[in-house]
Amino acid sequence: MIMRNREELEAREAQILDRRAVFAARSLGRRLPETEDALRTCFQRDRDRILHSAAFRRLQQKTQVLPATTGDHYRTRLTHSLEVSQLARSASLTLGLNPDLAETVALAHDLGHPPFGHVGEKALDRLLDEHGGYRHNAQVLRILDDLEDRFPQGYGLNLSWETRLCLIKHRVPDGFPMSADLPRKATPYLEGQIVDLCDRAAYVAHDMDDALRGGHVTWDEFAELSLPHEADERARDKLDRLRSESGLSEEPNEKQLIRRRVSTLVSMLVQDLVRATGASLGEARLVQDCEQARKEPYLACHTAKRKGEIQELLKFLNERFYRHPEVFKAVQEAAARMTQVYQRILSEPSLLPERFQVRIDREGLERTVGDYVGGMTDRYVERLSKS
Ligand code: MG
């Protein structure tokens, strides 16, 4: 039996990772210094802390596109995060980047989403307008650094610097409260860049699948677009080959075809990401390490062709699925119920659990209620709004 301890894993990273990857042994550490784990690297340890957090478990009941209470087979934030982590891990492995860091960042990247997706986020952002606003990507860091109470005195899960830095995307609005050691804007390490692009690859594909599953868009409508069209051709080729090689005589049914098309589309995007990023790393010979790789524009990228096709599909999803009257109405109504819950707690702060009440003096009432409501699941909001 092969036993690997942390030092062996770190030595292995030194042998197999690209010089521009983030190496666990060179991590800049945690806010509260801790003794290293005997078996796991710092990023594996971060991953496990995220996986065991309450915020992670709540993702199972949070909206991706359709409210999490709509049906059993649609994506929620949890299944989305798992899909992203699988893509990011395999793309990173192929590129010689740190798969543990990529997996960790992917599992955490949507923890800050409030109930009811982007519509819920906009509503909460308006409610907190005069108090620094609400941004899911900055809220992730409030959760990991503070709201998860594994360590006392606001150390949260006490994660490694590199994990935290990869989670800062876009500019954090002025006045939004975050740990003082974090910059308001940062370009992530390569592993974080990969997660960012895998996030998009995962959701264009699975949202297409959910739109088909829910009957909001038909396949023929998607097939007008370049990416789904190519995915269809490739999926049929693969199925034909499989049938002729294995002697299967039955034609695939429509459901099997859809599954094939979606998985083919994801593979096409990840392969393109790996190829284009590999080429850009090859060209970036002067970039020596992970810090130099952390500059705009991203070194992780798609080819121009695929980038354009992804935009086309996204635009279509936006018009035909995200803003589909049925979807939009369901999420709008749900977000309005969340607003009522927020206002009720704001006018009656004794409704807050004890662990939030003790934060009011330090954080202010609005932010405390925003943290509490933002952490809620879709189901919990529904329950509160009926009580
Ligand atoms: Mg996401």
PDB file of C-alpha atoms and ligand atoms in Angstrom, residues 77 80 109-110 199, ligand 1:
ATOM      1  CA  ARG A  77     -25.975  25.828  -6.792  1.00  0.00           C
ATOM      2  CA  HIS A  80     -23.439  23.413 -10.377  1.00  0.00           C
ATOM      3  CA  HIS A 109     -17.067  30.068  -5.807  1.00  0.00           C
ATOM      4  CA  ASP A 110     -20.863  30.372  -5.424  1.00  0.00           C
ATOM      5  CA  ASP A 199     -17.891  28.067 -14.352  1.00  0.00           C
TER       6      ASP A 199
HETATM    7 MG    MG B   1     -21.008  29.614 -10.719  1.00  0.00          MG
END
